[in-house]
mmCIF file of C-alpha atoms in Angstrom:
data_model
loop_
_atom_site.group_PDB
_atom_site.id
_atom_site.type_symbol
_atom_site.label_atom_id
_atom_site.label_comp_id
_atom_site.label_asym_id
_atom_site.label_seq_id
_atom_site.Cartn_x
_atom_site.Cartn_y
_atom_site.Cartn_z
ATOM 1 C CA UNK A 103 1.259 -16.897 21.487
ATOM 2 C CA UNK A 104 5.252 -17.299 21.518
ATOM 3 C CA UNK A 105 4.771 -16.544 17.754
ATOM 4 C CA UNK A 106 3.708 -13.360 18.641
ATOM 5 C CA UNK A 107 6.006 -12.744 21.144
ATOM 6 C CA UNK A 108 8.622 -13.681 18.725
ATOM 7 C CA UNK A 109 7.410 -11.355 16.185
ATOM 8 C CA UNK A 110 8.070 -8.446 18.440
ATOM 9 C CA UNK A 111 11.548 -9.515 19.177
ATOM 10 C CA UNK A 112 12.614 -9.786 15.273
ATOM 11 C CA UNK A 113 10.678 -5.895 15.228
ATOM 12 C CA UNK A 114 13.593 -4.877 17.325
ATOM 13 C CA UNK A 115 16.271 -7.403 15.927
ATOM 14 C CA UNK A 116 15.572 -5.750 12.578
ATOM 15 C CA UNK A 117 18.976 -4.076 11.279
ATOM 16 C CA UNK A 118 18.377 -0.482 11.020
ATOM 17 C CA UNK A 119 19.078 0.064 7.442
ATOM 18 C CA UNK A 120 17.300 -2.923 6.355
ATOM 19 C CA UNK A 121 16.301 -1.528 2.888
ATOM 20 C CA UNK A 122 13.234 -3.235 0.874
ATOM 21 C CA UNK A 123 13.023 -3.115 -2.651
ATOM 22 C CA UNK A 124 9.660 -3.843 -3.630
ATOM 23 C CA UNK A 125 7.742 -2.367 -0.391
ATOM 24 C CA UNK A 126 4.316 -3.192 -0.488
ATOM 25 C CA UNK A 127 2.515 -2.008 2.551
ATOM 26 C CA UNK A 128 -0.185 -4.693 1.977
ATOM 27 C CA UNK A 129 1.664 -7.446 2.355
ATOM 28 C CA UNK A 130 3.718 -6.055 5.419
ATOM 29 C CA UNK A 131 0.029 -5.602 7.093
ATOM 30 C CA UNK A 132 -0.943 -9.440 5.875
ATOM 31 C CA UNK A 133 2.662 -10.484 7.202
ATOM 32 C CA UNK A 134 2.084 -8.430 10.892
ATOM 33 C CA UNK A 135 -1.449 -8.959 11.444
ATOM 34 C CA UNK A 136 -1.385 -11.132 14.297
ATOM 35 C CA UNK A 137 0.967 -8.400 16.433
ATOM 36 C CA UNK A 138 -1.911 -5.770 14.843
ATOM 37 C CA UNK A 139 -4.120 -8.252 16.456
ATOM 38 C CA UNK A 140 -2.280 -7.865 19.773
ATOM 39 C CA UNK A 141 -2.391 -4.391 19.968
ATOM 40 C CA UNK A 142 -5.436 -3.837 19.303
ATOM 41 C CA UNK A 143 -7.068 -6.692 22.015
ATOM 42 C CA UNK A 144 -4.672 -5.223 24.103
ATOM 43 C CA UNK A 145 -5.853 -1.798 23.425
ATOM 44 C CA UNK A 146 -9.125 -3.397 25.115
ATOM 45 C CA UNK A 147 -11.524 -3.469 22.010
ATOM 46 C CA UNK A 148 -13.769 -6.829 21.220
ATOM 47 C CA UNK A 149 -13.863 -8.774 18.345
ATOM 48 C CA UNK A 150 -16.017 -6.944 15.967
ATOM 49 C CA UNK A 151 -14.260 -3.595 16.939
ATOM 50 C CA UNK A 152 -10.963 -5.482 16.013
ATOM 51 C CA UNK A 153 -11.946 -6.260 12.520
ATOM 52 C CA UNK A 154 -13.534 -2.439 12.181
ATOM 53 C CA UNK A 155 -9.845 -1.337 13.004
ATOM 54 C CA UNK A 156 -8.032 -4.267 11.069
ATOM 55 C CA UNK A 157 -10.483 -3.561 8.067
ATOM 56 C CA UNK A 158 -9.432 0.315 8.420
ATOM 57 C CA UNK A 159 -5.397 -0.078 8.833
ATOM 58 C CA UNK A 160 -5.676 -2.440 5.725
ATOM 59 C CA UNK A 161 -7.742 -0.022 4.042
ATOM 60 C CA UNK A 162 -4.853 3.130 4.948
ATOM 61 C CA UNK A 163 -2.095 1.075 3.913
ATOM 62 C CA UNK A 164 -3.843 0.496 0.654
ATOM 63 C CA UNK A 165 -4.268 3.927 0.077
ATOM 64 C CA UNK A 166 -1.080 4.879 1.998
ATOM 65 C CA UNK A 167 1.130 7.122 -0.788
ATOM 66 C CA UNK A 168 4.463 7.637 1.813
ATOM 67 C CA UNK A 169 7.023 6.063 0.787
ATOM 68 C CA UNK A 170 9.021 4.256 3.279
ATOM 69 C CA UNK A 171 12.659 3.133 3.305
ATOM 70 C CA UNK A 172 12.881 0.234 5.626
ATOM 71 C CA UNK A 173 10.483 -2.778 6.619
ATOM 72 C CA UNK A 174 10.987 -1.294 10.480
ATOM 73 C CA UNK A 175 9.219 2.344 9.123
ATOM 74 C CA UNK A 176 6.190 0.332 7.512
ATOM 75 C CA UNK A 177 5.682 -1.645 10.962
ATOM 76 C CA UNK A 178 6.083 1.053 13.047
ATOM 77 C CA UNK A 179 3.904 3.198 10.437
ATOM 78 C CA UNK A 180 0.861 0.400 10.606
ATOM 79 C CA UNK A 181 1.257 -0.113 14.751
ATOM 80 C CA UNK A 182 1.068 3.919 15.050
ATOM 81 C CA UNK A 183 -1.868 3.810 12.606
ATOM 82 C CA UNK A 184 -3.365 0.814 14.758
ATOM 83 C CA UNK A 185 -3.240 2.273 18.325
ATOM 84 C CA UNK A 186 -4.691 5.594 16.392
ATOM 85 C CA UNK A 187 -7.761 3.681 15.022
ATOM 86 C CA UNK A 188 -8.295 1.853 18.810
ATOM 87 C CA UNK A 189 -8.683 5.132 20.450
ATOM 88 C CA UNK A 190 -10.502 6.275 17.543
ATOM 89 C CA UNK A 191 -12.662 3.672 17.957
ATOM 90 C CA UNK A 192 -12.517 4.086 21.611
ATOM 91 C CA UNK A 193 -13.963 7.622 21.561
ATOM 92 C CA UNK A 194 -16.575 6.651 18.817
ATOM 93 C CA UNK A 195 -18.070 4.086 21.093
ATOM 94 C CA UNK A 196 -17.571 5.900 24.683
ATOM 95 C CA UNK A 197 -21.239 6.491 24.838
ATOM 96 C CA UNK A 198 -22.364 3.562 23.805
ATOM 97 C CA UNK A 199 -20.135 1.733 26.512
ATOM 98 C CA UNK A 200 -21.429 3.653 29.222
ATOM 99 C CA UNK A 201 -25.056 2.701 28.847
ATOM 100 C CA UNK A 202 -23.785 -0.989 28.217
ATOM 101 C CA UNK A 203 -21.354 -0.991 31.188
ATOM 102 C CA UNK A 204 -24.163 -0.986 33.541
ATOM 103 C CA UNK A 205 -25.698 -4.106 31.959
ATOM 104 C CA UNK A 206 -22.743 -5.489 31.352
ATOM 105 C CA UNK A 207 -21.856 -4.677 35.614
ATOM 106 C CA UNK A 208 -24.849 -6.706 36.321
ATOM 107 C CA UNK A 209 -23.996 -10.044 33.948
ATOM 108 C CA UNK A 210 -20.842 -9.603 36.188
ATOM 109 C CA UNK A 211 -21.977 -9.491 39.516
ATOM 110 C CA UNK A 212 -24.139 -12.745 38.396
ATOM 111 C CA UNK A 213 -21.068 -14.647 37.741
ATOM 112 C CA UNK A 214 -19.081 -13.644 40.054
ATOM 113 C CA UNK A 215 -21.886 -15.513 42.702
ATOM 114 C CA UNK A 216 -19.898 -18.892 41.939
ATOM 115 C CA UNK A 217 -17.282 -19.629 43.877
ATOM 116 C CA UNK A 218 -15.484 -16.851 46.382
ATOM 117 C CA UNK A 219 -11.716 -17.585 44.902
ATOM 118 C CA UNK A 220 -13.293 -17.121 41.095
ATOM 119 C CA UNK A 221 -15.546 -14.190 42.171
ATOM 120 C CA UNK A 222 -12.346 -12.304 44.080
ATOM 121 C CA UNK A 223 -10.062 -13.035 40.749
ATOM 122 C CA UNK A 224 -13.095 -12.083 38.278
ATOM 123 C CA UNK A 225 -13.778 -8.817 40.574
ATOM 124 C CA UNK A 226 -10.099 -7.740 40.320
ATOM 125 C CA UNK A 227 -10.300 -8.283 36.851
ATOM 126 C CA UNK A 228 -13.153 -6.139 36.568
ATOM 127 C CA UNK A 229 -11.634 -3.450 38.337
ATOM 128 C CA UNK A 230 -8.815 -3.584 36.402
ATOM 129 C CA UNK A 231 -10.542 -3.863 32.785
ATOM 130 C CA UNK A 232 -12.256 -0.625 33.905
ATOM 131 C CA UNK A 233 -8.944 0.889 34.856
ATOM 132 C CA UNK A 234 -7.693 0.229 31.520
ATOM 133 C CA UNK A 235 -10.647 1.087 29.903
ATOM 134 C CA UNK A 236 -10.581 4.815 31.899
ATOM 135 C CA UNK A 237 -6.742 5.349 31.408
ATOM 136 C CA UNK A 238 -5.918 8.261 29.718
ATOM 137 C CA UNK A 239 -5.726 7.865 25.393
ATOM 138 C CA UNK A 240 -1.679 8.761 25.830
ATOM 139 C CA UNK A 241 -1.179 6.249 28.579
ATOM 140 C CA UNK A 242 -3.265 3.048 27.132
ATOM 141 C CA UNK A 243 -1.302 2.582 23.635
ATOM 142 C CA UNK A 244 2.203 3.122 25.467
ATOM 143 C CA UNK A 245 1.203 0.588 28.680
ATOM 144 C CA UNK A 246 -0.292 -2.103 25.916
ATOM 145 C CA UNK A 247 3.382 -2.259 23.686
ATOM 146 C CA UNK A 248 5.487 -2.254 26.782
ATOM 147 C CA UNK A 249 4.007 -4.632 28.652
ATOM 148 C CA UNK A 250 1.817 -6.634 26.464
ATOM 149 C CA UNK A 251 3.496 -6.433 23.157
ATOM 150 C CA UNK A 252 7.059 -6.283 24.667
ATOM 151 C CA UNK A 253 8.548 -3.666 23.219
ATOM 152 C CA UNK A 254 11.062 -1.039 25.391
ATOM 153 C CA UNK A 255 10.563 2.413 25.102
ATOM 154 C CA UNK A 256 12.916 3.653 22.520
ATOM 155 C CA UNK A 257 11.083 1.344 20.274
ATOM 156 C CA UNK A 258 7.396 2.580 21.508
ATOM 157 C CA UNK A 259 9.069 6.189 21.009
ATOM 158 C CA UNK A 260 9.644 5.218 17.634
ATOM 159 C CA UNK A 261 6.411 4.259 16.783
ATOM 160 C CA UNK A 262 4.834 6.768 18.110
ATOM 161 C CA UNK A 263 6.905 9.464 17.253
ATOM 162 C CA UNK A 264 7.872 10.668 21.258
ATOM 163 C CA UNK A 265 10.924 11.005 23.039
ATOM 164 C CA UNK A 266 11.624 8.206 24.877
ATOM 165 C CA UNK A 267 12.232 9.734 28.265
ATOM 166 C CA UNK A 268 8.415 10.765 27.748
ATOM 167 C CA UNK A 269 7.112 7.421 27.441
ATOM 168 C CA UNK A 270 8.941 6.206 30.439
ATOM 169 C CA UNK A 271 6.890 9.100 32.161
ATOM 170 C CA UNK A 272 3.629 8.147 30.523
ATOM 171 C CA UNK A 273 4.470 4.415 31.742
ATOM 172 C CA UNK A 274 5.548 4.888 35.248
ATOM 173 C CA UNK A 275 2.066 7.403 35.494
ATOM 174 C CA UNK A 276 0.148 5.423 33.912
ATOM 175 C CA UNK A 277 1.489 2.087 36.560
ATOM 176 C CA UNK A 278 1.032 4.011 39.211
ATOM 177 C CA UNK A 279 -2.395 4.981 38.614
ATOM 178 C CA UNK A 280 -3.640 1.499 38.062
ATOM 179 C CA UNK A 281 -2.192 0.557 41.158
ATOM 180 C CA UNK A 282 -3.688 3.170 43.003
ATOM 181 C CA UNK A 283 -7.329 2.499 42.022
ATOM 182 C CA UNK A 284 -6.809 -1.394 42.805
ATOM 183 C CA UNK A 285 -5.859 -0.177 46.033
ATOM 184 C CA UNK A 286 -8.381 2.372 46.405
ATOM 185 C CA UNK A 287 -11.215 -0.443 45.447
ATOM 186 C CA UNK A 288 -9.666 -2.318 48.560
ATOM 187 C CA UNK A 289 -7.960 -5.056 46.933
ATOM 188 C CA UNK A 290 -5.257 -6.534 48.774
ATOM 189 C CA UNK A 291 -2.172 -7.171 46.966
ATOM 190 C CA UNK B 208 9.291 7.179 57.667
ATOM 191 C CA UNK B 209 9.235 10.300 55.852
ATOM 192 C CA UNK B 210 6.421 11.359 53.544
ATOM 193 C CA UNK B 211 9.239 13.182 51.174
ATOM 194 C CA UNK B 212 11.621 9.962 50.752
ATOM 195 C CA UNK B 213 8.481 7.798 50.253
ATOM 196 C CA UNK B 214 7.105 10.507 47.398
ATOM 197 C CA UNK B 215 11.233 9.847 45.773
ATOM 198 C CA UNK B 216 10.832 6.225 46.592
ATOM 199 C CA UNK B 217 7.610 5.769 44.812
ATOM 200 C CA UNK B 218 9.000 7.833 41.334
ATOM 201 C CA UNK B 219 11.179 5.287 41.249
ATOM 202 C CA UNK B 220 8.832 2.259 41.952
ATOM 203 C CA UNK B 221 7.636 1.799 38.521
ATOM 204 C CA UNK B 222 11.399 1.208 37.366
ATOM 205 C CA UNK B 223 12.235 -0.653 40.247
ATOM 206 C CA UNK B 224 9.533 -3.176 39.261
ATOM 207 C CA UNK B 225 10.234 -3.555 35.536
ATOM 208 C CA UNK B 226 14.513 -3.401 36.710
ATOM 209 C CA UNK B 227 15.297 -0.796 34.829
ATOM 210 C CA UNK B 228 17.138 1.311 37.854
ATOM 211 C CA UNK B 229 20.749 1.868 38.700
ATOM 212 C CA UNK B 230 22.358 -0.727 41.385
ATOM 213 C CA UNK B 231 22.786 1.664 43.731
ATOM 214 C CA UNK B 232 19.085 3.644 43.262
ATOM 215 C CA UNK B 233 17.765 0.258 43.064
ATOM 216 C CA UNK B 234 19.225 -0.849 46.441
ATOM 217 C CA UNK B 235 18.045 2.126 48.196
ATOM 218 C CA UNK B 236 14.246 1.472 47.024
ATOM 219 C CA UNK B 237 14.969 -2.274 48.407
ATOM 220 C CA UNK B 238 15.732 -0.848 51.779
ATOM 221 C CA UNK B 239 13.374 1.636 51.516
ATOM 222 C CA UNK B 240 10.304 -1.044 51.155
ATOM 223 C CA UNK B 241 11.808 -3.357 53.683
ATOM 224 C CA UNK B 242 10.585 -1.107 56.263
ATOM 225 C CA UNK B 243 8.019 0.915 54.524
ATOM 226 C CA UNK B 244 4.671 -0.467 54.500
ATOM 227 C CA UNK B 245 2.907 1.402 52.458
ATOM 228 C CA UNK B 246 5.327 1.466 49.647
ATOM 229 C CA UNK B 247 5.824 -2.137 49.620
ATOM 230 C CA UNK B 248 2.023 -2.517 49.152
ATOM 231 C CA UNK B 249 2.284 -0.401 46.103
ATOM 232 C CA UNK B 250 4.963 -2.177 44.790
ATOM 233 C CA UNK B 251 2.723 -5.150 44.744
ATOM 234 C CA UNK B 252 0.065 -3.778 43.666
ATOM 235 C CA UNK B 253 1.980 -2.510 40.653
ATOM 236 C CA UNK B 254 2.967 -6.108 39.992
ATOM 237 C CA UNK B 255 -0.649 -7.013 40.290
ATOM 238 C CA UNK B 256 -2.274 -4.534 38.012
ATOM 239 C CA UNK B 257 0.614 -5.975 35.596
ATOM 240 C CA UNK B 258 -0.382 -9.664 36.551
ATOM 241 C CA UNK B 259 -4.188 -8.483 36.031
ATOM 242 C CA UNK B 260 -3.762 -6.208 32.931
ATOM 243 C CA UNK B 261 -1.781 -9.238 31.104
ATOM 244 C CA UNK B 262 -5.054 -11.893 31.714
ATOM 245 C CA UNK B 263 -7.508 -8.847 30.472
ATOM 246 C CA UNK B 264 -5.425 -8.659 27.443
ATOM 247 C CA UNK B 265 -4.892 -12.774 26.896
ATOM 248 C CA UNK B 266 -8.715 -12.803 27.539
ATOM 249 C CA UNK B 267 -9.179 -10.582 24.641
ATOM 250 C CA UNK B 268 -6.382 -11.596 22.075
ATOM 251 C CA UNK B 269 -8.256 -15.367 22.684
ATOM 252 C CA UNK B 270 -11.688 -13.547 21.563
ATOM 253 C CA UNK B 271 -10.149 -12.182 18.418
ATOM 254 C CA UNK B 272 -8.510 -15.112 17.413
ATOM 255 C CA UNK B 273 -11.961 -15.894 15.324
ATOM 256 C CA UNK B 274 -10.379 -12.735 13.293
ATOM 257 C CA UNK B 275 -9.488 -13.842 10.067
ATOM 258 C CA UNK B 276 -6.551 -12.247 7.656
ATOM 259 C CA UNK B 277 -8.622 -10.372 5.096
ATOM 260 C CA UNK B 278 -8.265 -11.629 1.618
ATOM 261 C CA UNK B 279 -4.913 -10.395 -0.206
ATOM 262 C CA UNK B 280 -6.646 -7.536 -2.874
ATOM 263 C CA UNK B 281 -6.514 -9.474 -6.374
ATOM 264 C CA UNK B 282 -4.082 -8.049 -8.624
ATOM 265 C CA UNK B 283 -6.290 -6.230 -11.425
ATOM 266 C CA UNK B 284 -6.488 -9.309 -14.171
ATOM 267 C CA UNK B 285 -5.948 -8.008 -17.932
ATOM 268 C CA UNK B 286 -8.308 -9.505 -20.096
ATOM 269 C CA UNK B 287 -6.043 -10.309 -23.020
ATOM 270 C CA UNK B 288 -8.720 -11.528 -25.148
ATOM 271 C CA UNK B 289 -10.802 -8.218 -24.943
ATOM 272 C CA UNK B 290 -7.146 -6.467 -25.597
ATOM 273 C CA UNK B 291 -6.786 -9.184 -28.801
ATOM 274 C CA UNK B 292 -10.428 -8.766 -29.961
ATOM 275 C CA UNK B 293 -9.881 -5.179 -30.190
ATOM 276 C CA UNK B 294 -6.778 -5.541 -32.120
ATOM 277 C CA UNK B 295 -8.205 -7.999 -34.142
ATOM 278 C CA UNK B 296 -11.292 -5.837 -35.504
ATOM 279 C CA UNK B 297 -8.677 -3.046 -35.766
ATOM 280 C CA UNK B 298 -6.908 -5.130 -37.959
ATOM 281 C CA UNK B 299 -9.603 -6.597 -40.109
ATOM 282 C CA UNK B 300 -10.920 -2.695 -40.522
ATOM 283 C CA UNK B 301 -7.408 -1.659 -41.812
ATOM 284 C CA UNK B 302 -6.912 -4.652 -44.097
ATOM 285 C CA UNK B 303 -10.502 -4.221 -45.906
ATOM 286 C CA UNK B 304 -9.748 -0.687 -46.268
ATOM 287 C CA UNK B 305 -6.629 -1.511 -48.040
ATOM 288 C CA UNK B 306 -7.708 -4.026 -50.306
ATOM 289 C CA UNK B 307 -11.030 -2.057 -50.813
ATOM 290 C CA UNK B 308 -8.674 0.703 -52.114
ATOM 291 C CA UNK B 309 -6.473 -1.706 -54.444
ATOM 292 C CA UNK B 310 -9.602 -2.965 -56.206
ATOM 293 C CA UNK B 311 -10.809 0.625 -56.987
ATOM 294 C CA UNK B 312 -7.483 2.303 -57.644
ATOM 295 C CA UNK B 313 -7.310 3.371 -61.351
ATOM 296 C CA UNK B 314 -5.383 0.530 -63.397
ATOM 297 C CA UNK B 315 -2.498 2.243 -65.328
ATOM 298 C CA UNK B 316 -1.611 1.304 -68.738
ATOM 299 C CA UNK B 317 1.645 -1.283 -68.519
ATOM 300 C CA UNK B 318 3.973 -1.083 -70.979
ATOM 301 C CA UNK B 319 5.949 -3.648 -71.978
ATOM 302 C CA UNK B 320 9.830 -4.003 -72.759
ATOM 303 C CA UNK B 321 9.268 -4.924 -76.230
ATOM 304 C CA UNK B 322 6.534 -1.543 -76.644
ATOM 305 C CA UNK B 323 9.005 0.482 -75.175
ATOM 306 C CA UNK B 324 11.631 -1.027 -77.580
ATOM 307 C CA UNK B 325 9.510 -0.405 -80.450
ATOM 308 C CA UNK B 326 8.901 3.339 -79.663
ATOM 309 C CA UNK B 327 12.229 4.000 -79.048
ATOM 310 C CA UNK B 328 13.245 2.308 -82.836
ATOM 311 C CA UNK B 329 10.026 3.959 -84.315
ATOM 312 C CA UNK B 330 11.227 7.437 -83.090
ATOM 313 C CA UNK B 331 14.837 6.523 -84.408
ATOM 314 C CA UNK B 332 13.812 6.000 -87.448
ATOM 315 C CA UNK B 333 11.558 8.601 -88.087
ATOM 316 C CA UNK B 334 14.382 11.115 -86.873
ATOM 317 C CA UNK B 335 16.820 9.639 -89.382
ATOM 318 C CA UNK B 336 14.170 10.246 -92.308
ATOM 319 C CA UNK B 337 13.257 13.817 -90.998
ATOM 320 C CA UNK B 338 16.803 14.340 -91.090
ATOM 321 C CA UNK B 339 17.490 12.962 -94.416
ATOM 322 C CA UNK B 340 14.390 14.979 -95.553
ATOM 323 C CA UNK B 341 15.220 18.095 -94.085
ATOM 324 C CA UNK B 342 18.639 17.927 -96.351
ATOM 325 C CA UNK B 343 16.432 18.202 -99.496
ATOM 326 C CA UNK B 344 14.403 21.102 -98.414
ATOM 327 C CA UNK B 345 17.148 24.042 -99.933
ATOM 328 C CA UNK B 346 16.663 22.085 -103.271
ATOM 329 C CA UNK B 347 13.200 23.721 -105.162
ATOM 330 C CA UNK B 348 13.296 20.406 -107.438
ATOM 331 C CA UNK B 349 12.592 18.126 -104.339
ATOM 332 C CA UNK B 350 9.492 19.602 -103.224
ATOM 333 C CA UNK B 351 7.681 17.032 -104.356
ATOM 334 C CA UNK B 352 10.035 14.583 -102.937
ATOM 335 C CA UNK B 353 10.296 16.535 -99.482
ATOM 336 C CA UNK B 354 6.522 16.813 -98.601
ATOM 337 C CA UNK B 355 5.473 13.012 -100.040
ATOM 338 C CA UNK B 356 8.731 11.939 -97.403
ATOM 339 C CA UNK B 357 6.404 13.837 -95.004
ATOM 340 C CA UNK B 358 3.418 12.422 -95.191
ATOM 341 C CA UNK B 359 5.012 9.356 -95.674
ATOM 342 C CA UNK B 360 7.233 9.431 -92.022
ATOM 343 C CA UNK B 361 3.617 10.999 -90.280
ATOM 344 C CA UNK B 362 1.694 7.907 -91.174
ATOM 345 C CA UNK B 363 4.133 5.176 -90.833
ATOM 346 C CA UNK B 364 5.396 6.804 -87.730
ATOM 347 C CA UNK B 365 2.185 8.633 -86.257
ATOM 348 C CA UNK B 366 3.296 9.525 -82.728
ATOM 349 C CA UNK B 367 6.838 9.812 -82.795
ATOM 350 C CA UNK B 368 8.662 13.711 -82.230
ATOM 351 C CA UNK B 369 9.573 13.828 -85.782
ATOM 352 C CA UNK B 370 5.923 13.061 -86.573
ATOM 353 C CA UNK B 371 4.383 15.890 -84.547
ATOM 354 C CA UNK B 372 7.503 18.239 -86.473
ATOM 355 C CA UNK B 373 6.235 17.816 -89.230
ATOM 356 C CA UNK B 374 2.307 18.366 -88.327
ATOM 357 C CA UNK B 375 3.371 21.865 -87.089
ATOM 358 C CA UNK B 376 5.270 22.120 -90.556
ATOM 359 C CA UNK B 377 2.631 21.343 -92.670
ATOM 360 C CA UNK B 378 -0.273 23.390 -90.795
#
C-alpha cells in the first residue's frame, strides 16, 4: 500500500520537463499499473470489471498514436483514459447493478445480523458504497484521486484536463453531498 | 445563529476539513462550529464519509489485488532462417542460371600469340613480294614472271591482304 502511495508522490515530484527518449506507452502502463489499479477500485468497480478496464487502457496505449513529451503526459494520459473506461464501464453495467443491488441488499442485511458494532460499521459502509456508487460521473473520478490516490487538485486538473478552481468545486460538492445523505440515513457522526 | 453565515460557513467546510483555508477564514469556521450545532455535525460527518469512503476503497483495491500485470506484448521475432532460406534458394537460382549460361555460350576460336605472330609475318611477307611484283608489271617481258609471282604469293600466302589483291587482279 505505501508503494502506492509513494507512486503518487514521485507523479507529482516528477520535474516538469522530464523528457523521455524512447517513450513507450506500454511499458509506462506495465510500470503504473498498480496506481491504475487504485483508481479504478477506487472508482468502485470489482475485480473482473478491473481487468475489463486494465485489459482496455493496455489495449489504447497500444494503439495510442499521440506522441507525448514527458513521462508526466503519458501518466496523466493513461489515469484520464482509466477514470474514462470506469465510468464507461459504470454506465454499461448501471442496469445490471440495479437488479443485482436488491440481491445484493439482502446478502447484506444477513450479515449485518452478527454483532450490533459490526452491523452499525457494515451499514454505514453500505450507505456510503451506495453514495459513491450514485455520485455524479464528474464528481466520482475527482473525489477517488484526491482523497484516495492523493493527488491535489492542480494535479487532478491536469489529468483531467479542468481548471483547477473547478475541481475544488466538484470536490467540496461532491463532500458535501456524501455527508448529507449519511446524515439524512440517520447516522450519527 | 444565522441561516446566511451557516450557508458561508458550510462553503467553506469542505476546505476547512482537508486545511486548505486561510488562517484567518479558517479561524472564523472554528468559532463558527464551536457554537453551531448543526455545522459541527456536518463537519464530522464530512470526516466520516472520508473515514468510510477510504475502507470502501481499501476493501476493493484488496479484491483486485488477484489482478495480475498482463503479459508484456512479445516483440515480433524475425525468423532469420526463413529470411536465409529465401536468400539461399535465391542464390542457388542465380548461380545455376549463370553457370547454365557459361556451358551453352558459343566457344570462340582462341588465338594464340605465336598464330597471331605468324599472320602478322605471313602478311609481311606477302606485301613485300606483291610489292616487288608490282615493280615488274610496266615491263611486257615479265609477264610471265609477274603472274607465276602471283599465283605463287596466293598459295603460299592464301589469306593474307596481298593474297585477296591479287584474286581481284586476276578475276
Amino acid at each position: 500500500m505505501n508503494e502506492i502511495i509513494a507512486d503518487f508522490t514521485v507523479l507529482e515530484n516528477l520535474p516538469a520537463d522530464e523528457k523521455i527518449l524512447e517513450l513507450n506507452l506500454v511499458d509506462i502502463f506495465l510500470a503504473e499499473f498498480g496506481r491504475l489499479k487504485r483508481v479504478i477500485a477506487g472508482m468502485g468497480l470489482n475485480v473482473a470489471d478491473c481487468e475489463d478496464v486494465l485489459q482496455d487502457v493496455s489495449i489504447r496505449a497500444l494503439r495510442q498514436s499521440q506522441k507525448f513529451g514527458t513521462k508526466q503526459e503519458c501518466v496523466r494520459w493513461l489515469i484520464r483514459v482509466t477514470i474514462n473506461q470506469c465510468l464507461a464501464e459504470h454506465r454499461r453495467r448501471r442496469s445490471f447493478r440495479r437488479k443485482a443491488g436488491e440481491i445484493l441488499k439482502r446478502r447484506q442485511q444477513h450479515k449485518i445480523c452478527q454483532t450490533d458494532k459490526k452491523a452499525v460499521l457494515a451499514e454505514e459502509l453500505e450507505i456510503v458504497r451506495e453514495s459513491l456508487q450514485k455520485l455524479d460521473e464528474s464528481l466520482l473520478g475527482p473525489v477517488v484521486l484526491r482523497y484516495f490516490c492523493d493527488l491535489d487538485s492542480k494535479e487532478i486538473g491536469r489529468i483531467l484536463e479542468v481548471k483547477s478552481s473547478t475541481i475544488r468545486g466538484w470536490l467540496r460538492d461532491a463532500r458535501l453531498v456524501l455527508a448529507k445523505r449519511l446524515l439524512e440515513r440517520g447516522v450519527e457522526p | 445563529m444565522t441561516r446566511k453565515l451557516c450557508e458561508d460557513i458550510r462553503e467553506m467546510l469542505v476546505d476547512y476539513a482537508d486545511g486548505e483555508l486561510s488562517p484567518g477564514q479558517s479561524s472564523e469556521v472554528t468559532e463558527h462550529i464551536e457554537t453551531c450545532e448543526n455545522c459541527r455535525k456536518l463537519l464530522t460527518a464530512l470526516q466520516k464519509t472520508l473515514d468510510l469512503a477510504t475502507v470502501v476503497w481499501e476493501n476493493g483495491l484488496k479484491e483486485t489485488e488477484a489482478v495480475k500485470k498482463p503479459a508484456r506484448p512479445k516483440p515480433r521475432k524475425i525468423h532469420w532462417f526463413r529470411y536465409a532460406a529465401v536468400a539461399a534458394g535465391i542464390l542457388i537460382v542465380v548461380t545455376t542460371s549463370i553457370v547454365w549460361r557459361e556451358i551453352n555460350r558459343p566457344q570462340k576460336t582462341k588465338i594464340s600469340f605465336e598464330e597471331i605472330e605468324r599472320s602478322i609475318t605471313e602478311s609481311a611477307n606477302a606485301a613485300r613480294l606483291l610489292a616487288a611484283t608490282e615493280l615488274l608489271v610496266d615491263y611486257p617481258d615479265a609477264k610471265e614472271i609477274v603472274e607465276q609471282q602471283y599465283r605463287y604469293i596466293a598459295q603460299a600466302y592464301p589469306r593474307t591482304p596481298a593474297a585477296e589483291k591479287i584474286k581481284v587482279k586476276i578475276q
